[in-house]
CSV table of N, CA and C in Angstrom, one decimal:
chain,number,residue,atom,x,y,z
I,1,UNK,N,389.2,209.2,310.7
I,1,UNK,CA,388.0,209.0,309.8
I,1,UNK,C,387.6,207.5,309.9
I,2,UNK,N,386.4,207.3,310.0
I,2,UNK,CA,385.8,205.9,310.1
I,2,UNK,C,384.9,205.7,308.9
I,3,UNK,N,385.1,204.6,308.2
I,3,UNK,CA,384.3,204.2,307.1
I,3,UNK,C,383.4,203.0,307.5
I,4,UNK,N,382.1,203.0,307.1
I,4,UNK,CA,381.3,201.8,307.4
I,4,UNK,C,381.8,200.6,306.7
I,5,UNK,N,381.5,199.4,307.2
I,5,UNK,CA,381.9,198.2,306.6
I,5,UNK,C,381.4,197.9,305.2
I,6,UNK,N,380.4,198.7,304.8
I,6,UNK,CA,379.8,198.5,303.4
I,6,UNK,C,380.6,199.3,302.4
I,7,UNK,N,381.7,199.9,302.8
I,7,UNK,CA,382.6,200.6,301.8
I,7,UNK,C,383.9,199.9,301.7
I,8,UNK,N,384.5,200.0,300.5
I,8,UNK,CA,385.8,199.4,300.3
I,8,UNK,C,386.6,200.4,299.3
I,9,UNK,N,387.9,200.3,299.4
I,9,UNK,CA,388.7,201.1,298.5
I,9,UNK,C,389.3,200.2,297.5
I,10,UNK,N,389.3,200.7,296.2
I,10,UNK,CA,389.7,199.9,295.1
I,10,UNK,C,390.8,200.7,294.4
I,11,UNK,N,392.0,200.0,294.1
I,11,UNK,CA,393.0,200.6,293.2
I,11,UNK,C,392.5,200.4,291.8
I,12,UNK,N,392.5,201.4,291.0
I,12,UNK,CA,392.0,201.3,289.6
I,12,UNK,C,392.8,202.1,288.6
I,13,UNK,N,392.6,201.7,287.4
I,13,UNK,CA,393.2,202.4,286.3
I,13,UNK,C,392.1,203.1,285.4
I,14,UNK,N,392.2,204.4,285.3
I,14,UNK,CA,391.3,205.1,284.5
I,14,UNK,C,391.6,204.8,283.0
I,15,UNK,N,390.5,204.4,282.3
I,15,UNK,CA,390.7,204.1,280.8
I,15,UNK,C,389.7,205.0,280.1
I,16,UNK,N,389.9,205.3,278.8
I,16,UNK,CA,389.0,206.1,278.1
I,16,UNK,C,388.6,205.4,276.8
I,17,UNK,N,387.3,205.4,276.5
I,17,UNK,CA,386.8,204.9,275.3
I,17,UNK,C,385.9,206.0,274.7
I,18,UNK,N,386.2,206.6,273.6
I,18,UNK,CA,385.5,207.7,273.1
I,18,UNK,C,385.6,208.9,274.1
I,19,UNK,N,384.5,209.5,274.5
I,19,UNK,CA,384.5,210.5,275.5
I,19,UNK,C,384.2,210.0,276.9
I,20,UNK,N,384.2,208.7,277.1
I,20,UNK,CA,383.8,208.1,278.4
I,20,UNK,C,385.0,207.6,279.1
I,21,UNK,N,385.0,207.8,280.4
I,21,UNK,CA,386.1,207.3,281.3
I,21,UNK,C,385.5,206.2,282.2
I,22,UNK,N,386.3,205.1,282.3
I,22,UNK,CA,385.9,204.0,283.2
I,22,UNK,C,387.1,203.6,284.1
I,23,UNK,N,386.8,202.8,285.1
I,23,UNK,CA,387.9,202.4,286.0
I,23,UNK,C,388.0,200.9,285.9
I,24,UNK,N,389.2,200.3,285.7
I,24,UNK,CA,389.4,198.9,285.7
I,24,UNK,C,390.2,198.6,287.0
I,25,UNK,N,389.9,197.6,287.8
I,25,UNK,CA,390.6,197.3,289.0
I,25,UNK,C,392.1,196.8,288.6
I,26,UNK,N,393.1,197.4,289.2
I,26,UNK,CA,394.4,197.1,288.8
I,26,UNK,C,394.8,195.6,289.2
I,27,UNK,N,394.1,195.1,290.1
I,27,UNK,CA,394.3,193.7,290.5
I,27,UNK,C,394.0,192.7,289.4
I,28,UNK,N,393.2,193.1,288.4
I,28,UNK,CA,392.8,192.2,287.3
I,28,UNK,C,393.7,192.5,286.1
I,29,UNK,N,394.5,193.5,286.1
I,29,UNK,CA,395.3,193.9,284.9
I,29,UNK,C,396.6,193.2,284.9
I,30,UNK,N,397.0,192.5,283.8
I,30,UNK,CA,398.3,191.9,283.7
I,30,UNK,C,399.3,192.8,283.0
I,31,UNK,N,398.9,193.4,281.9
I,31,UNK,CA,399.8,194.3,281.1
I,31,UNK,C,399.0,195.0,280.1
I,32,UNK,N,399.6,195.9,279.4
I,32,UNK,CA,399.0,196.7,278.3
I,32,UNK,C,400.0,196.6,277.1
I,33,UNK,N,399.4,196.6,275.9
I,33,UNK,CA,400.2,196.5,274.7
I,33,UNK,C,399.6,197.4,273.6
I,34,UNK,N,400.4,198.0,272.7
I,34,UNK,CA,399.9,198.6,271.5
I,34,UNK,C,400.2,197.6,270.4
I,35,UNK,N,399.2,196.8,269.9
I,35,UNK,CA,399.5,195.7,269.0
I,35,UNK,C,400.0,196.2,267.6
I,36,UNK,N,400.8,195.3,267.0
I,36,UNK,CA,401.1,195.5,265.6
I,36,UNK,C,400.2,194.6,264.8
I,37,UNK,N,400.2,194.7,263.5
I,37,UNK,CA,399.3,193.9,262.7
I,37,UNK,C,399.6,192.4,262.8
I,38,UNK,N,400.9,192.1,262.9
I,38,UNK,CA,401.2,190.6,263.0
I,38,UNK,C,400.8,190.0,264.3
I,39,UNK,N,400.5,190.8,265.3
I,39,UNK,CA,400.0,190.2,266.6
I,39,UNK,C,398.5,189.9,266.6
I,40,UNK,N,397.8,190.4,265.6
I,40,UNK,CA,396.3,190.3,265.5
I,40,UNK,C,396.0,189.2,264.5
I,41,UNK,N,395.2,188.2,265.0
I,41,UNK,CA,394.7,187.1,264.1
I,41,UNK,C,393.2,187.1,264.0
I,42,UNK,N,392.7,187.0,262.8
I,42,UNK,CA,391.2,187.0,262.6
I,42,UNK,C,390.8,185.5,262.7
I,43,UNK,N,389.6,185.3,263.3
I,43,UNK,CA,389.0,183.9,263.3
I,43,UNK,C,387.6,183.9,262.8
I,44,UNK,N,387.2,182.8,262.4
I,44,UNK,CA,385.8,182.6,261.8
I,44,UNK,C,385.6,183.4,260.6
I,45,UNK,N,384.6,184.2,260.5
I,45,UNK,CA,384.2,185.0,259.4
I,45,UNK,C,385.0,186.3,259.3
I,46,UNK,N,385.9,186.5,260.2
I,46,UNK,CA,386.7,187.7,260.3
I,46,UNK,C,386.2,188.8,261.3
I,47,UNK,N,385.1,188.5,261.9
I,47,UNK,CA,384.5,189.4,262.8
I,47,UNK,C,385.1,189.3,264.2
I,48,UNK,N,385.8,188.3,264.5
I,48,UNK,CA,386.4,188.1,265.8
I,48,UNK,C,387.9,188.1,265.7
I,49,UNK,N,388.6,188.7,266.7
I,49,UNK,CA,390.0,188.8,266.6
I,49,UNK,C,390.7,188.2,267.9
I,50,UNK,N,391.9,187.7,267.7
I,50,UNK,CA,392.7,187.2,268.8
I,50,UNK,C,394.0,187.9,268.8
I,51,UNK,N,394.5,188.1,270.0
I,51,UNK,CA,395.9,188.7,270.2
I,51,UNK,C,396.8,187.5,270.4
I,52,UNK,N,397.9,187.5,269.6
I,52,UNK,CA,398.9,186.5,269.8
I,52,UNK,C,400.0,187.1,270.5
I,53,UNK,N,400.2,186.8,271.8
I,53,UNK,CA,401.2,187.4,272.7
I,53,UNK,C,402.0,186.3,273.3
I,54,UNK,N,403.3,186.2,273.0
I,54,UNK,CA,404.2,185.2,273.6
I,54,UNK,C,403.6,183.8,273.4
I,55,UNK,N,403.3,183.4,272.2
I,55,UNK,CA,402.7,182.0,271.9
I,55,UNK,C,401.4,181.7,272.6
I,56,UNK,N,400.7,182.7,273.0
I,56,UNK,CA,399.4,182.5,273.6
I,56,UNK,C,398.3,183.3,272.8
I,57,UNK,N,397.2,182.7,272.6
I,57,UNK,CA,396.1,183.4,271.9
I,57,UNK,C,395.1,183.9,273.0
I,58,UNK,N,394.8,185.2,272.9
I,58,UNK,CA,394.0,185.9,273.9
I,58,UNK,C,392.8,186.6,273.1
I,59,UNK,N,391.6,186.3,273.5
I,59,UNK,CA,390.5,186.9,272.8
I,59,UNK,C,390.4,188.4,273.0
I,60,UNK,N,390.1,189.2,272.0
I,60,UNK,CA,390.0,190.6,272.1
I,60,UNK,C,388.6,191.0,272.2
I,61,UNK,N,388.3,191.8,273.2
I,61,UNK,CA,386.9,192.3,273.5
I,61,UNK,C,386.9,193.8,273.2
I,62,UNK,N,386.1,194.2,272.2
I,62,UNK,CA,386.0,195.6,271.8
I,62,UNK,C,384.9,196.2,272.8
I,63,UNK,N,385.3,196.8,273.8
I,63,UNK,CA,384.4,197.3,274.9
I,63,UNK,C,383.4,198.3,274.3
I,64,UNK,N,383.7,199.0,273.3
I,64,UNK,CA,382.8,200.0,272.7
I,64,UNK,C,381.6,199.3,272.1
I,65,UNK,N,381.7,198.1,271.6
I,65,UNK,CA,380.5,197.4,271.1
I,65,UNK,C,379.6,197.0,272.2
I,66,UNK,N,380.1,196.5,273.3
I,66,UNK,CA,379.2,196.1,274.5
I,66,UNK,C,378.6,197.3,275.2
I,67,UNK,N,379.3,198.4,275.2
I,67,UNK,CA,378.8,199.6,275.9
I,67,UNK,C,378.1,200.6,275.0
I,68,UNK,N,378.0,200.3,273.7
I,68,UNK,CA,377.4,201.1,272.7
I,68,UNK,C,377.9,202.5,272.7
I,69,UNK,N,379.2,202.6,272.6
I,69,UNK,CA,380.0,203.9,272.6
I,69,UNK,C,380.7,204.1,271.3
I,70,UNK,N,380.8,205.3,270.8
I,70,UNK,CA,381.6,205.6,269.6
I,70,UNK,C,383.0,205.8,270.0
I,71,UNK,N,384.0,204.9,269.6
I,71,UNK,CA,385.4,205.1,270.0
I,71,UNK,C,386.1,206.1,269.1
I,72,UNK,N,387.3,206.5,269.5
I,72,UNK,CA,388.1,207.4,268.7
I,72,UNK,C,388.6,206.6,267.5
I,73,UNK,N,388.8,205.3,267.6
I,73,UNK,CA,389.3,204.5,266.5
I,73,UNK,C,388.8,203.1,266.7
I,74,UNK,N,388.5,202.4,265.6
I,74,UNK,CA,388.1,201.0,265.6
I,74,UNK,C,389.3,200.1,265.1
I,75,UNK,N,390.3,200.7,264.7
I,75,UNK,CA,391.5,200.0,264.2
I,75,UNK,C,392.4,199.5,265.4
I,76,UNK,N,392.5,198.2,265.6
I,76,UNK,CA,393.2,197.7,266.7
I,76,UNK,C,394.6,198.2,266.9
I,77,UNK,N,395.3,198.5,265.8
I,77,UNK,CA,396.7,198.9,265.9
I,77,UNK,C,396.8,200.4,266.3
I,78,UNK,N,395.7,201.1,266.3
I,78,UNK,CA,395.7,202.5,266.7
I,78,UNK,C,395.3,202.7,268.2
I,79,UNK,N,394.8,201.7,268.8
I,79,UNK,CA,394.4,201.8,270.2
I,79,UNK,C,395.3,201.0,271.1
I,80,UNK,N,394.8,200.7,272.3
I,80,UNK,CA,395.6,199.9,273.3
I,80,UNK,C,394.8,198.7,273.7
I,81,UNK,N,395.5,197.6,273.9
I,81,UNK,CA,394.9,196.4,274.5
I,81,UNK,C,395.4,196.2,275.9
I,82,UNK,N,394.4,196.2,276.8
I,82,UNK,CA,394.7,195.9,278.3
I,82,UNK,C,394.4,194.4,278.5
I,83,UNK,N,395.4,193.7,278.9
I,83,UNK,CA,395.2,192.2,279.1
I,83,UNK,C,394.8,192.1,280.6
I,84,UNK,N,393.6,191.5,280.8
I,84,UNK,CA,393.1,191.3,282.1
I,84,UNK,C,392.9,189.8,282.4
I,85,UNK,N,392.8,189.4,283.6
I,85,UNK,CA,392.7,188.0,284.0
I,85,UNK,C,391.7,187.9,285.1
I,86,UNK,N,390.8,186.9,284.9
I,86,UNK,CA,389.8,186.5,286.0
I,86,UNK,C,389.9,185.0,286.1
I,87,UNK,N,390.4,184.5,287.3
I,87,UNK,CA,390.6,183.1,287.5
I,87,UNK,C,391.7,182.6,286.5
I,88,UNK,N,391.4,181.7,285.6
I,88,UNK,CA,392.4,181.2,284.7
I,88,UNK,C,392.1,181.8,283.3
I,89,UNK,N,391.1,182.6,283.1
I,89,UNK,CA,390.7,183.2,281.8
I,89,UNK,C,391.4,184.5,281.6
I,90,UNK,N,391.9,184.8,280.4
I,90,UNK,CA,392.4,186.1,280.0
I,90,UNK,C,391.6,186.6,278.9
I,91,UNK,N,391.6,188.0,278.8
I,91,UNK,CA,391.0,188.7,277.7
I,91,UNK,C,391.8,190.0,277.5
I,92,UNK,N,391.7,190.5,276.3
I,92,UNK,CA,392.3,191.8,275.9
I,92,UNK,C,391.2,192.8,275.6
I,93,UNK,N,391.1,193.8,276.5
I,93,UNK,CA,390.1,194.9,276.3
I,93,UNK,C,390.7,195.9,275.4
I,94,UNK,N,390.0,196.2,274.3
I,94,UNK,CA,390.4,197.2,273.4
I,94,UNK,C,389.9,198.6,273.8
I,95,UNK,N,390.8,199.5,274.1
I,95,UNK,CA,390.4,200.9,274.6
I,95,UNK,C,391.2,201.9,273.7
I,96,UNK,N,390.7,203.2,273.9
I,96,UNK,CA,391.4,204.3,273.1
I,96,UNK,C,392.7,204.7,273.9
I,97,UNK,N,392.6,204.8,275.2
I,97,UNK,CA,393.8,205.2,275.9
I,97,UNK,C,393.6,205.0,277.4
I,98,UNK,N,394.7,204.9,278.1
I,98,UNK,CA,394.6,204.8,279.6
I,98,UNK,C,395.1,206.1,280.1
I,99,UNK,N,394.6,206.6,281.3
I,99,UNK,CA,394.9,207.9,281.8
I,99,UNK,C,395.8,207.8,283.0
I,100,UNK,N,395.3,207.6,284.2
I,100,UNK,CA,396.1,207.5,285.4
I,100,UNK,C,395.5,206.5,286.3
I,101,UNK,N,396.3,206.1,287.3
I,101,UNK,CA,395.9,205.2,288.4
I,101,UNK,C,395.3,206.0,289.5
I,102,UNK,N,394.3,205.5,290.2
I,102,UNK,CA,393.7,206.2,291.3
I,102,UNK,C,393.0,205.2,292.2
I,103,UNK,N,392.8,205.6,293.4
I,103,UNK,CA,392.0,204.8,294.4
I,103,UNK,C,390.6,205.4,294.4
I,104,UNK,N,389.6,204.5,294.4
I,104,UNK,CA,388.2,204.9,294.5
I,104,UNK,C,387.5,204.2,295.7
I,105,UNK,N,386.5,204.9,296.2
I,105,UNK,CA,385.8,204.3,297.3
I,105,UNK,C,384.5,203.7,296.7
I,106,UNK,N,384.2,202.4,297.0
I,106,UNK,CA,383.0,201.7,296.5
I,106,UNK,C,382.0,201.6,297.6
I,107,UNK,N,380.8,201.8,297.3
I,107,UNK,CA,379.7,201.6,298.3
I,107,UNK,C,378.7,200.7,297.6
I,108,UNK,N,378.2,199.7,298.4
I,108,UNK,CA,377.2,198.8,297.9
I,108,UNK,C,375.9,199.6,297.6
I,109,UNK,N,375.1,199.1,296.6
I,109,UNK,CA,373.8,199.7,296.2
I,109,UNK,C,372.8,199.1,297.2
I,110,UNK,N,372.0,200.1,297.7
I,110,UNK,CA,371.0,199.7,298.7
I,110,UNK,C,370.0,198.7,298.0
I,111,UNK,N,369.4,197.8,298.8
I,111,UNK,CA,368.5,196.8,298.3
I,111,UNK,C,367.2,197.4,297.7
I,112,UNK,N,366.8,198.6,298.1
I,112,UNK,CA,365.6,199.2,297.6
I,112,UNK,C,365.9,200.1,296.4
I,113,UNK,N,367.1,200.2,296.0
I,113,UNK,CA,367.4,201.1,294.9
I,113,UNK,C,367.0,200.6,293.6
């Protein structure tokens, strides 16, 4: 089997938010945790949250807000936090659950699309 150079294979982790399934590249994932209340710190007016993990504060990103999706739960202690890293920056993605790991084939979008 021959694949064109415009294709690549990505190892990913299937995650679920509400009824939607997404894939996160496993190369970006550091770990996953189900946080307890003492691990969550509120900042500012209480609308932003930080995860305190091993003496490090990591911002929590509620993906359902950015993607305009209704999650199964909005309570941080009821879901899962996936800690990801890009360069030197870390973030904790709040998701409902993770499913399984799989490989996916990526193809670039055509310029006229």
